[in-house]
Short mmCIF file of C-alpha atoms in Angstrom, two decimals:
data_model
loop_
_atom_site.label_atom_id
_atom_site.label_comp_id
_atom_site.label_asym_id
_atom_site.label_seq_id
_atom_site.Cartn_x
_atom_site.Cartn_y
_atom_site.Cartn_z
CA MET A 160 94.19 50.96 87.77
CA LYS A 161 95.86 53.48 85.55
CA LYS A 162 94.38 56.90 85.01
CA ASN A 163 94.31 58.31 81.49
CA ALA A 164 97.19 60.66 82.26
CA GLY A 165 98.85 60.10 78.92
CA ASN A 166 95.87 60.59 76.66
CA PRO A 167 94.49 64.14 76.62
CA VAL A 168 91.58 63.14 74.37
CA LEU A 169 90.33 60.64 76.92
CA GLN A 170 90.86 63.16 79.74
CA LYS A 171 88.63 65.66 77.93
CA ASP A 172 86.04 62.96 77.30
CA VAL A 173 85.95 62.13 81.01
CA MET A 174 85.31 65.84 81.76
CA ARG A 175 82.01 65.58 79.90
CA TYR A 176 80.75 63.06 82.46
CA LYS A 177 82.32 64.34 85.64
CA LYS A 178 81.13 67.46 87.42
CA ASN A 179 83.41 70.48 87.87
CA LYS A 180 83.59 70.05 91.63
CA PHE A 181 86.67 72.20 92.16
CA GLY A 182 85.13 75.35 90.66
CA ALA A 183 81.76 74.68 92.28
CA ASN A 184 83.34 74.16 95.70
CA LEU A 185 85.30 77.41 95.37
CA ALA A 186 82.01 79.24 94.82
CA LEU A 187 80.54 77.54 97.90
CA ILE A 188 83.61 78.54 99.95
CA GLY A 189 83.02 82.11 98.75
CA LEU A 190 79.43 81.80 99.93
CA ALA A 191 80.54 80.49 103.36
CA LEU A 192 83.04 83.34 103.72
CA GLY A 193 80.24 85.78 102.87
CA CYS A 194 78.24 84.21 105.70
CA ILE A 195 81.13 84.76 108.10
CA TYR A 196 81.15 88.43 107.07
CA PHE A 197 77.49 89.03 107.74
CA LEU A 198 77.52 87.05 110.97
CA SER A 199 80.34 89.28 112.13
CA LEU A 200 78.59 92.45 110.95
CA TYR A 201 75.22 91.56 112.42
CA SER A 202 76.80 90.68 115.76
CA GLN A 203 77.96 94.28 116.22
CA VAL A 204 75.37 95.33 118.80
CA LYS A 205 77.60 97.18 121.25
CA ASN A 206 78.24 100.11 118.96
CA ASP A 207 75.51 102.55 120.01
CA ASN A 208 73.28 101.32 117.17
CA PHE A 209 75.74 102.67 114.60
CA TYR A 210 74.70 100.13 111.98
CA TYR A 211 70.94 100.26 112.62
CA THR A 212 70.03 102.42 109.62
CA TRP A 213 68.74 101.93 106.09
CA ALA A 214 72.23 100.63 105.22
CA ILE A 215 71.81 97.48 107.30
CA ALA A 216 68.40 96.84 105.75
CA PHE A 217 69.93 97.12 102.29
CA ASP A 218 72.78 94.82 103.37
CA VAL A 219 70.33 92.17 104.60
CA ILE A 220 68.47 92.23 101.27
CA TYR A 221 71.75 92.14 99.33
CA ASN A 222 72.91 89.15 101.39
CA LEU A 223 69.74 87.22 100.56
CA PHE A 224 70.31 87.76 96.85
CA PHE A 225 74.03 87.04 97.29
CA LEU A 226 73.28 83.65 98.85
CA LEU A 227 70.83 82.69 96.12
CA PHE A 228 73.01 83.82 93.23
CA VAL A 229 76.25 82.28 94.49
CA PHE A 230 74.49 78.96 95.01
CA LEU A 231 73.18 79.25 91.43
CA PHE A 232 76.72 80.06 90.24
CA SER A 233 78.02 76.97 92.01
CA GLU A 234 75.50 74.77 90.26
CA GLN A 235 76.23 76.32 86.88
CA ILE A 236 79.98 75.97 87.31
CA LYS A 237 79.53 72.36 88.38
CA ASN A 238 77.66 71.65 85.14
CA TYR A 239 80.09 73.53 82.84
CA ASP A 240 77.64 76.35 82.13
CA ASP A 241 79.32 79.74 81.74
CA LYS A 242 76.33 81.88 80.74
CA LEU A 243 76.54 84.01 83.91
CA PHE A 244 80.33 84.39 83.83
CA VAL A 245 80.28 88.21 83.71
CA PHE A 246 77.69 88.38 86.49
CA GLN A 247 79.84 86.05 88.62
CA ILE A 248 82.85 88.36 88.19
CA ILE A 249 80.69 91.36 89.14
CA VAL A 250 79.40 89.66 92.31
CA GLY A 251 82.97 88.70 93.27
CA ALA A 252 84.13 92.29 92.73
CA LEU A 253 81.17 93.59 94.76
CA GLN A 254 82.25 91.41 97.68
CA VAL A 255 85.64 93.12 97.68
CA ALA A 256 84.05 96.56 97.23
CA ARG A 257 81.80 95.96 100.26
CA ILE A 258 84.89 96.25 102.47
CA PHE A 259 84.83 99.98 101.80
CA TRP A 260 81.23 100.42 102.89
CA LEU A 261 79.99 99.14 106.25
CA PRO A 262 83.24 97.71 107.67
CA LEU A 263 85.32 100.76 106.74
CA THR A 264 82.73 103.27 107.98
CA GLY A 265 82.50 101.29 111.21
CA ILE A 266 86.24 101.40 111.88
CA VAL A 267 86.63 105.03 110.77
CA ASN A 268 83.84 106.11 113.14
CA GLN A 269 85.27 103.86 115.88
CA ALA A 270 81.99 101.98 116.12
CA ILE A 271 83.69 98.57 115.81
CA SER A 272 86.97 97.09 116.96
CA MET A 273 89.94 96.47 114.71
CA GLY A 274 89.38 92.73 115.16
CA ALA A 275 85.81 92.98 113.92
CA PHE A 276 86.93 95.10 110.98
CA LEU A 277 89.66 92.62 110.05
CA THR A 278 87.25 89.70 110.31
CA MET A 279 84.80 91.43 107.98
CA ALA A 280 87.46 92.69 105.55
CA ILE A 281 89.27 89.37 105.27
CA SER A 282 86.00 87.47 104.90
CA LEU A 283 84.77 89.77 102.14
CA GLY A 284 88.11 89.82 100.32
CA ALA A 285 88.50 86.05 100.43
CA SER A 286 84.84 85.58 99.44
CA GLY A 287 85.29 87.80 96.40
CA ALA A 288 88.53 86.07 95.44
CA CYS A 289 86.94 82.62 95.68
CA ILE A 290 83.94 83.66 93.58
CA VAL A 291 86.12 85.25 90.89
CA ALA A 292 88.46 82.23 90.84
CA ALA A 293 85.48 79.87 90.63
CA SER A 294 84.03 81.81 87.71
CA ILE A 295 87.33 81.85 85.81
CA ILE A 296 87.94 78.14 86.39
CA GLY A 297 84.33 77.44 85.42
CA ARG A 298 84.69 79.47 82.22
CA ILE A 299 87.93 77.76 81.19
CA ARG A 300 86.60 74.27 81.82
CA ALA A 301 83.23 75.00 80.20
CA ARG A 302 84.98 76.15 77.05
CA GLU A 303 87.22 73.07 77.03
CA VAL A 304 84.20 70.79 77.25
CA ALA A 305 82.30 72.77 74.60
CA GLU A 306 85.25 72.71 72.17
CA PHE A 307 85.78 68.99 72.73
CA THR A 308 82.09 68.24 72.20
CA LYS A 309 82.11 70.30 69.00
CA LYS A 310 85.14 68.37 67.70
CA LEU A 311 83.40 65.09 68.54
CA GLU A 312 80.26 66.13 66.69
CA ASN A 313 82.26 67.30 63.65
CA GLY A 314 84.13 64.00 63.50
CA GLU A 315 87.53 65.58 64.17
CA ILE A 316 88.05 63.20 67.09
CA ASP A 317 87.42 59.46 66.98
CA LEU A 318 86.91 58.16 70.51
CA ASP A 319 86.80 54.54 69.44
CA LYS A 320 90.23 54.90 67.86
CA GLU A 321 91.60 56.61 70.99
CA LEU A 322 90.21 53.88 73.23
CA LYS A 323 91.74 51.15 71.07
CA GLU A 324 95.11 52.92 71.14
CA GLU A 325 94.93 53.24 74.91
CA LYS A 326 94.19 49.55 75.30
CA ALA A 327 96.98 48.67 72.84
CA VAL A 328 99.61 50.40 74.99
CA GLY A 329 98.46 48.37 77.98
CA GLY A 330 96.52 50.96 79.91
CA GLU A 331 93.16 50.34 81.47
CA VAL A 332 90.53 52.84 80.49
CA ASN A 333 88.65 54.63 83.27
CA ALA A 334 85.55 56.28 82.01
#
């Protein structure tokens, strides 16, 4: 079977029916990396209770919202919905900014080891990068699908004609 590699119109049409799995999975990877961060942070019990303050309570609440929102982002990206694009970028940036709060204060005050700090910092940085990348990919693909759908509705693109042309050149059409 031949994919519609040569016909960009048919490729865009297929996007309308397939989910944006790549962008959605990037968001879920960002979520998993965020989980690695808080598992590492919450396992820091041999630090003379350094983290047992209001800050850890705030972090727990933030993590609950983080998990819910990033899962929502994943679902929206999967369905080519870019309404929360700006919020997705903000959450990704907040993940990177969190490196400078609890992990950095822990290493500066020698309450955690360098290994624990690196685990938390790398997890947060990679989580933020994945969420930002997912949101950008989601935005680009959502706009492509929206523009294509608009052209279809306006009659600028004739799918029947494109399908006939594809069959005429000997390709099988995968839809």
